[in-house]
Coordinates of C-alpha atoms and ligand atoms in Angstrom, one line a residue:
M923 CA 113.2 37.8 171.3
V924 CA 111.3 41.1 171.7
I925 CA 111.9 43.1 168.5
H926 CA 111.7 46.8 168.2
P927 CA 113.0 48.8 165.2
K928 CA 116.7 49.7 165.1
I929 CA 116.9 52.6 162.7
R930 CA 120.4 53.8 161.5
G931 CA 120.2 56.6 159.0
F932 CA 118.0 55.6 156.1
I933 CA 117.9 51.9 157.0
C934 CA 116.4 49.8 159.6
T935 CA 118.9 47.1 160.7
N936 CA 116.4 44.5 162.0
A937 CA 113.0 43.2 161.0
H938 CA 109.9 41.7 162.7
P939 CA 108.9 38.3 161.4
V940 CA 105.2 38.6 162.4
G941 CA 105.0 42.2 161.1
C942 CA 106.6 41.2 157.8
A943 CA 104.0 38.4 157.5
V944 CA 101.2 40.8 158.1
H945 CA 102.6 43.2 155.4
V946 CA 102.8 40.3 152.9
Q947 CA 99.2 39.2 153.8
Q948 CA 97.9 42.7 153.3
Q949 CA 99.2 42.6 149.8
I950 CA 97.8 39.2 149.2
D951 CA 94.4 40.4 150.5
Y952 CA 94.5 43.3 148.1
I953 CA 95.1 41.1 145.1
R954 CA 92.4 38.7 146.2
K955 CA 89.9 41.5 146.2
Q956 CA 90.7 42.4 142.5
P957 CA 89.3 40.6 139.5
A958 CA 91.5 37.6 138.7
L959 CA 94.1 38.2 135.9
D960 CA 93.1 37.3 132.4
D961 CA 95.7 35.4 130.3
A962 CA 97.9 35.3 133.4
P963 CA 101.3 33.7 133.0
K964 CA 101.5 30.4 134.8
R965 CA 105.3 30.0 135.4
V966 CA 106.9 33.1 136.6
L967 CA 110.5 33.9 137.5
V968 CA 111.0 37.0 139.7
I969 CA 114.6 38.3 140.1
G970 CA 114.6 40.5 143.2
S971 CA 111.5 38.8 144.7
S972 CA 111.7 39.5 148.4
T973 CA 110.8 43.2 148.9
G974 CA 109.3 46.2 147.2
Y975 CA 108.2 46.0 143.6
G976 CA 109.6 42.5 143.0
L977 CA 107.6 41.0 146.0
A978 CA 104.5 42.8 144.8
S979 CA 105.1 41.2 141.3
R980 CA 105.4 37.8 142.8
I981 CA 102.2 38.2 144.9
T982 CA 100.3 39.5 141.9
A983 CA 101.4 36.6 139.7
A984 CA 100.7 33.9 142.3
F985 CA 97.6 35.2 144.0
G986 CA 96.1 37.1 141.1
G987 CA 96.9 34.6 138.3
G988 CA 97.6 31.3 140.1
A989 CA 101.2 31.2 138.9
K990 CA 103.9 29.0 140.0
T991 CA 106.6 31.4 141.1
L992 CA 110.4 31.0 141.4
G993 CA 112.0 33.8 143.2
V994 CA 115.7 35.0 143.4
C995 CA 116.8 37.3 146.2
F996 CA 119.7 38.2 148.4
E997 CA 118.7 38.2 152.0
K998 CA 120.2 37.4 155.4
E999 CA 118.8 34.5 157.4
P1000 CA 118.3 35.0 161.2
T1001 CA 121.0 34.0 163.6
E1002 CA 120.8 33.6 167.4
K1003 CA 121.6 37.2 167.9
R1004 CA 120.2 39.0 164.9
T1005 CA 116.9 38.9 163.2
G1006 CA 116.7 38.0 159.5
T1007 CA 116.3 40.7 157.0
A1008 CA 112.8 41.9 156.0
G1009 CA 113.1 40.2 152.6
W1010 CA 113.9 36.9 154.4
Y1011 CA 110.7 37.1 156.5
N1012 CA 108.6 38.3 153.6
T1013 CA 109.8 35.3 151.6
A1014 CA 109.0 32.9 154.4
A1015 CA 105.5 34.4 154.7
F1016 CA 105.0 34.3 151.0
H1017 CA 105.9 30.6 151.0
E1018 CA 103.6 29.8 153.8
A1019 CA 100.7 31.6 152.1
A1020 CA 101.4 30.0 148.7
E1021 CA 101.6 26.5 150.3
K1022 CA 98.2 27.0 152.0
E1023 CA 96.8 28.0 148.6
G1024 CA 98.4 24.9 146.9
L1025 CA 100.6 27.2 144.8
Y1026 CA 104.2 26.2 143.9
A1027 CA 106.8 28.5 145.3
H1028 CA 110.6 28.1 145.4
T1029 CA 113.2 30.8 146.3
I1030 CA 116.9 30.8 145.6
N1031 CA 118.8 33.1 148.0
G1032 CA 122.1 34.3 146.6
D1033 CA 123.8 36.8 144.3
A1034 CA 121.7 37.1 141.1
F1035 CA 124.6 38.7 139.3
S1036 CA 126.6 35.5 139.6
D1037 CA 126.8 32.6 137.1
E1038 CA 126.2 30.1 139.9
I1039 CA 122.8 31.6 140.8
K1040 CA 121.7 31.8 137.2
E1041 CA 122.7 28.1 136.7
A1042 CA 120.9 27.1 139.9
T1043 CA 117.8 28.9 138.7
I1044 CA 117.9 27.2 135.3
E1045 CA 118.3 23.8 137.0
R1046 CA 115.3 24.5 139.2
I1047 CA 113.2 25.7 136.2
K1048 CA 114.1 22.5 134.3
E1049 CA 113.2 20.3 137.2
D1050 CA 110.0 22.0 138.4
L1051 CA 108.5 24.3 135.8
G1052 CA 109.9 23.2 132.4
K1053 CA 109.9 26.7 131.1
V1054 CA 108.9 30.2 132.2
D1055 CA 106.4 32.6 130.6
L1056 CA 107.3 35.8 132.4
V1057 CA 110.6 37.0 133.8
I1058 CA 110.5 40.0 136.1
Y1059 CA 113.8 41.8 136.7
S1060 CA 113.5 43.9 139.9
L1061 CA 117.0 44.1 141.4
A1062 CA 118.1 47.2 143.3
S1063 CA 121.6 46.9 144.4
P1064 CA 124.5 49.2 145.3
K1065 CA 127.1 46.8 144.0
R1066 CA 127.7 44.2 141.3
K1067 CA 130.5 41.7 140.9
D1068 CA 131.2 41.1 137.2
P1069 CA 130.8 37.3 136.6
V1070 CA 133.6 37.2 134.1
T1071 CA 136.3 39.4 135.5
G1072 CA 135.4 39.2 139.2
E1073 CA 135.7 43.0 139.5
V1074 CA 133.2 44.6 141.9
Y1075 CA 131.5 47.8 140.6
S1076 CA 129.7 50.2 142.9
S1077 CA 126.9 52.6 141.9
T1078 CA 126.8 56.3 142.8
L1079 CA 123.9 58.6 143.2
K1080 CA 125.3 61.9 141.7
P1081 CA 124.3 64.5 139.2
V1082 CA 125.7 64.3 135.7
G1083 CA 127.5 67.3 134.1
Q1084 CA 127.3 69.9 136.9
A1085 CA 127.0 70.1 140.7
Y1086 CA 123.5 70.4 142.1
T1087 CA 122.3 72.0 145.3
T1088 CA 118.8 71.2 146.5
K1089 CA 116.6 70.7 149.5
T1090 CA 116.5 67.3 151.2
Y1091 CA 115.1 65.9 154.3
D1092 CA 117.4 64.2 156.8
T1093 CA 115.2 61.4 158.2
D1094 CA 117.7 60.8 161.0
R1095 CA 117.8 64.3 162.3
D1096 CA 114.3 65.4 161.3
E1097 CA 115.8 68.2 159.4
V1098 CA 115.1 70.0 156.1
K1099 CA 118.4 71.1 154.8
E1100 CA 120.3 71.9 151.6
I1101 CA 122.7 69.4 150.1
S1102 CA 125.2 70.0 147.4
L1103 CA 126.2 67.1 145.2
E1104 CA 129.3 67.1 143.1
P1105 CA 128.9 65.8 139.5
A1106 CA 129.9 62.2 138.9
T1107 CA 133.1 61.4 137.1
D1108 CA 132.9 59.3 133.9
D1109 CA 134.0 56.3 135.8
E1110 CA 131.3 56.7 138.4
I1111 CA 128.7 57.0 135.6
Q1112 CA 130.0 53.9 133.9
N1113 CA 130.1 52.0 137.1
T1114 CA 126.5 52.9 137.9
V1115 CA 125.5 51.7 134.5
K1116 CA 127.4 48.5 135.1
V1117 CA 125.5 47.8 138.3
M1118 CA 121.9 49.1 137.5
G1119 CA 121.9 49.1 133.7
G1120 CA 120.7 46.4 131.4
E1121 CA 123.8 44.1 131.1
D1122 CA 122.8 41.7 133.8
W1123 CA 119.1 41.6 132.6
E1124 CA 120.5 40.6 129.2
L1125 CA 122.8 38.0 130.7
W1126 CA 119.8 36.4 132.5
I1127 CA 117.7 36.3 129.4
A1128 CA 120.6 34.9 127.3
A1129 CA 121.2 32.2 129.9
L1130 CA 117.6 31.3 130.1
H1131 CA 117.2 31.3 126.3
D1132 CA 120.3 29.2 125.7
A1133 CA 119.2 26.6 128.3
G1134 CA 115.8 26.4 126.4
V1135 CA 113.7 27.4 129.4
L1136 CA 112.0 30.5 127.9
A1137 CA 108.6 29.7 126.6
E1138 CA 107.4 30.9 123.3
N1139 CA 105.8 34.4 123.6
C1140 CA 107.5 34.8 126.9
K1141 CA 107.5 38.3 128.4
T1142 CA 110.1 40.1 130.4
T1143 CA 110.2 43.5 132.1
A1144 CA 112.7 45.5 134.1
Y1145 CA 111.6 48.4 136.3
T1146 CA 112.6 52.0 136.0
Y1147 CA 111.8 55.3 137.6
I1148 CA 111.5 58.3 135.2
G1149 CA 110.0 61.1 137.4
K1150 CA 109.9 64.8 136.5
Q1151 CA 111.8 68.0 136.9
L1152 CA 112.0 67.9 140.7
T1153 CA 113.8 64.5 140.7
W1154 CA 115.6 64.7 137.3
P1155 CA 118.8 66.3 138.6
I1156 CA 119.3 63.5 141.2
Y1157 CA 117.5 60.7 139.4
G1158 CA 116.4 60.8 135.8
H1159 CA 119.2 62.9 134.5
A1160 CA 121.8 61.7 137.0
T1161 CA 124.0 58.6 137.3
I1162 CA 121.1 56.3 138.1
G1163 CA 119.1 57.7 135.2
R1164 CA 122.0 56.8 132.9
A1165 CA 121.8 53.3 134.1
K1166 CA 118.0 53.2 133.6
E1167 CA 118.5 54.6 130.0
D1168 CA 120.7 51.5 129.4
L1169 CA 117.6 49.4 130.2
D1170 CA 115.9 50.9 127.2
R1171 CA 118.8 49.8 125.0
A1172 CA 118.7 46.4 126.6
A1173 CA 115.0 46.0 126.0
A1174 CA 115.3 46.8 122.3
A1175 CA 118.3 44.4 122.0
L1176 CA 116.4 41.6 123.7
R1177 CA 113.3 42.0 121.5
A1178 CA 115.5 41.9 118.4
R1179 CA 117.7 39.0 119.6
Y1180 CA 115.0 36.7 120.7
S1181 CA 112.4 37.3 118.0
D1182 CA 112.6 33.5 117.4
L1183 CA 110.5 33.1 120.5
N1184 CA 108.6 36.3 120.0
L1185 CA 110.0 37.5 123.3
E1186 CA 108.3 40.7 124.5
A1187 CA 110.8 42.8 126.5
Y1188 CA 109.6 46.0 128.2
V1189 CA 110.9 48.6 130.5
S1190 CA 108.1 49.5 132.9
S1191 CA 108.1 52.9 134.6
L1192 CA 106.7 52.8 138.1
K1193 CA 105.9 55.6 140.6
A1194 CA 108.1 56.7 143.4
L1195 CA 107.5 54.8 146.6
V1196 CA 109.2 54.1 149.9
T1197 CA 111.3 51.0 149.6
Q1198 CA 114.6 50.0 151.0
A1199 CA 116.2 51.1 147.7
S1200 CA 114.5 54.5 147.4
S1201 CA 115.0 55.6 151.0
A1202 CA 118.7 55.6 150.3
I1203 CA 118.5 58.2 147.5
P1204 CA 119.1 61.8 148.6
V1205 CA 116.1 64.1 147.9
M1206 CA 113.7 61.1 147.6
P1207 CA 112.4 61.1 151.2
L1208 CA 111.4 64.7 150.8
Y1209 CA 109.9 64.3 147.4
I1210 CA 108.1 61.1 148.4
S1211 CA 106.6 62.7 151.5
L1212 CA 105.3 65.6 149.4
I1213 CA 103.9 63.5 146.6
Y1214 CA 102.3 61.1 149.1
G1215 CA 100.4 64.1 150.6
V1216 CA 99.3 65.4 147.2
M1217 CA 98.3 62.0 145.7
K1218 CA 96.4 61.0 148.8
E1219 CA 94.4 64.2 148.6
E1220 CA 93.7 63.6 144.9
G1221 CA 92.7 60.0 145.8
T1222 CA 95.4 58.7 143.4
H1223 CA 97.9 57.3 145.8
E1224 CA 99.1 53.7 145.1
G1225 CA 101.5 51.4 146.8
C1226 CA 103.7 48.7 145.2
I1227 CA 100.9 46.2 145.0
E1228 CA 98.4 48.5 143.4
Q1229 CA 101.0 49.6 140.8
I1230 CA 102.0 46.1 139.9
Y1231 CA 98.4 44.9 139.7
R1232 CA 97.8 47.7 137.1
L1233 CA 101.0 46.8 135.4
F1234 CA 99.7 43.3 134.8
T1235 CA 96.2 44.3 133.8
E1236 CA 96.8 47.5 131.9
G1237 CA 100.3 46.8 130.7
L1238 CA 101.9 43.4 130.4
Y1239 CA 98.7 41.4 129.8
A1240 CA 96.5 44.1 128.3
E1241 CA 95.3 43.5 124.7
D1242 CA 96.7 46.7 123.4
P1243 CA 98.9 48.3 126.0
E1244 CA 99.8 52.0 125.7
L1245 CA 103.5 52.5 125.2
D1246 CA 105.5 55.7 125.5
E1247 CA 107.7 57.1 122.7
A1248 CA 110.6 54.8 123.9
G1249 CA 108.3 51.7 123.9
R1250 CA 108.0 51.6 127.7
L1251 CA 105.0 50.7 129.8
R1252 CA 104.0 53.7 132.0
M1253 CA 102.3 53.1 135.3
D1254 CA 103.5 56.5 136.6
A1255 CA 101.1 59.0 135.0
K1256 CA 99.2 59.6 138.2
E1257 CA 102.4 60.9 139.6
T1258 CA 104.1 62.6 136.7
N1259 CA 101.1 64.5 135.1
E1260 CA 101.5 68.3 134.9
A1261 CA 98.7 69.1 137.4
T1262 CA 100.1 66.8 140.2
Q1263 CA 103.6 67.9 139.6
A1264 CA 102.6 71.6 139.8
K1265 CA 101.1 71.0 143.2
V1266 CA 104.2 69.2 144.4
T1267 CA 106.5 71.9 143.0
A1268 CA 104.5 74.6 144.8
L1269 CA 104.9 72.8 148.1
W1270 CA 108.6 72.1 147.3
N1271 CA 109.3 75.8 146.9
Q1272 CA 107.6 76.6 150.2
I1273 CA 109.0 73.8 152.4
T1274 CA 111.1 74.8 155.4
Q1275 CA 112.1 73.1 158.6
D1276 CA 109.2 74.9 160.3
N1277 CA 106.4 73.9 158.0
F1278 CA 107.7 70.4 156.9
H1279 CA 105.4 68.3 159.1
E1280 CA 102.4 70.4 158.1
L1281 CA 102.9 70.5 154.3
A1282 CA 104.4 67.0 153.8
D1283 CA 103.0 63.6 154.5
Y1284 CA 106.0 62.5 156.5
E1285 CA 103.8 60.5 158.8
G1286 CA 102.7 58.4 155.8
Y1287 CA 106.2 58.1 154.5
H1288 CA 107.5 57.0 157.9
A1289 CA 104.7 54.6 158.5
D1290 CA 105.4 53.0 155.1
F1291 CA 109.1 52.9 155.9
L1292 CA 108.5 51.1 159.2
K1293 CA 106.1 48.7 157.5
L1294 CA 108.9 47.6 155.1
F1295 CA 110.6 46.0 158.1
G1296 CA 107.4 44.7 159.7
F1297 CA 107.0 47.5 162.2
G1298 CA 104.2 50.0 163.1
L1299 CA 101.4 47.6 162.3
D1300 CA 98.3 47.7 164.5
E1301 CA 97.8 43.9 164.2
V1302 CA 101.2 43.1 165.9
D1303 CA 102.1 43.1 169.6
Y1304 CA 105.6 44.4 169.5
D1305 CA 106.2 43.7 173.2
A1306 CA 105.5 40.0 172.7
D1307 CA 108.4 37.5 172.6
V1308 CA 108.7 36.2 169.1
D1309 CA 110.9 33.5 167.6
P1310 CA 113.1 35.2 165.0
D1311 CA 114.2 31.8 163.6
V1312 CA 111.7 31.6 160.8
R1313 CA 112.6 29.4 157.8
W1314 CA 111.1 28.6 154.5
Ligands
NAD1989 P1 114.0 46.8 146.9 O1 115.2 47.2 147.6 O2 112.7 46.8 147.7 O3 114.2 45.4 146.3 C1 115.4 44.9 145.7 C2 115.3 43.4 145.5 O4 116.5 43.0 144.9 C3 115.2 42.6 146.8 O5 114.4 41.4 146.6 C4 116.7 42.1 147.0 O6 116.8 40.9 147.8 C5 117.1 41.9 145.6 N1 118.6 42.0 145.4 C6 119.4 43.0 145.6 N2 120.7 42.7 145.3 C7 120.6 41.4 144.9 C8 121.6 40.5 144.4 N3 122.9 40.8 144.2 N4 121.2 39.2 144.1 C9 119.9 38.8 144.2 N5 118.9 39.7 144.6 C10 119.3 40.9 145.0 O7 113.8 47.8 145.7 P2 112.6 48.3 144.8 O8 112.5 49.8 145.1 O9 111.5 47.4 144.8 O10 113.3 48.3 143.4 C11 113.1 47.3 142.4 C12 113.2 47.9 141.0 O11 112.2 48.9 140.9 C13 114.5 48.7 140.8 O12 114.9 48.5 139.5 C14 114.1 50.1 141.0 O13 114.9 51.1 140.4 C15 112.7 50.1 140.4 N6 111.8 51.2 140.9 C16 111.7 51.6 142.2 C17 110.9 52.7 142.5 C18 110.8 53.2 143.9 O14 110.3 54.3 144.1 N7 111.1 52.4 144.9 C19 110.2 53.4 141.5 C20 110.3 52.9 140.2 C21 111.2 51.9 139.9

């Protein structure tokens, strides 16, 4: 099969197995060039392990710290007519690289919100790892089926309190335009909290604890985005922000509930980056294109793997990590500091259809977007016939 990108709106509906493997290898190579992790956890569970920040966490733990990793993700396998999803191919590439290195890797593909997948994960830990020392919670999903009631909740991306009109960039039409978003209803807010808040993270930790598979001094973290004024109306102070606030509640509850094991539970705030999840959020493609340009000029730009390596070294496994007023680990200061935000805000105020490509780093944004699906990489011959039927 010859595979070229099929882009529909903010998503690419296919993926390139060789390109995804190159993208995974680039992240492994980055980690190999860094000093090895001190006090690295040796048995790591990553929930949401196949793309974005979760994949970077798995690569950091395995190739930076020599950890055995168990991943949970929700990806589509290839069929005769369709390629697998990027996360499918990333996982296959990760397994191949881990095997070569003699590192244990196992991945469970299914709905992490369900009891069945939690049980299957616990069984696998008991059989292969005994216990886990670190649980990364990196799910990004538009929907969640409640395991008790069976009700399916959908998240929404809307402002809270009042309507909001702002600029956005329509990646499909190459158009800078205004969008107006109506405020969320109470139900929409609650549903978003149900999907992306802390409840499922708490259910995971409770299930792992009750099964006796959390090691003493185990750490766990869930990822958040806090951002600043430009993104607050659609993110930080919006429906998704409400869900993320619920993670702070959950982290405090987890620390209190599992003090018997001295469980350390953190919310970690990471920078805005192109991932499958963030490209779906209105305003973010424009904001990310601008912040990429500014941070590249400042020499402070980082991708998922750089962020997560720092999270491990300066946050999770640092002797005395700096926490913010809510007890969170902050890896986003290079983005959210006043000086950098002032530059982005100045650009934001000037941006129009005519100057967009000159003022914003859309090229960088788009290249990163394509890379998420294994496209646009110099190392790959995209006219070559490749076998999409890759397994792990
Ligand atoms: P992503 O879309 O790249 O990854 C999501 C992962 O979740 C994938 O591995 C996917 O397979 C898995 N997943 C989704 N639904 C699932 C389900 N039902 N069962 C099992 N697995 C499922 O997203 P990302 O951007 O890496 O986001 C991960 C976390 O990081 C999220 O909490 C997000 O809010 C946070 N974050 C993202 C950004 C950003 O800019 N991208 C910034 C800060 C924080």
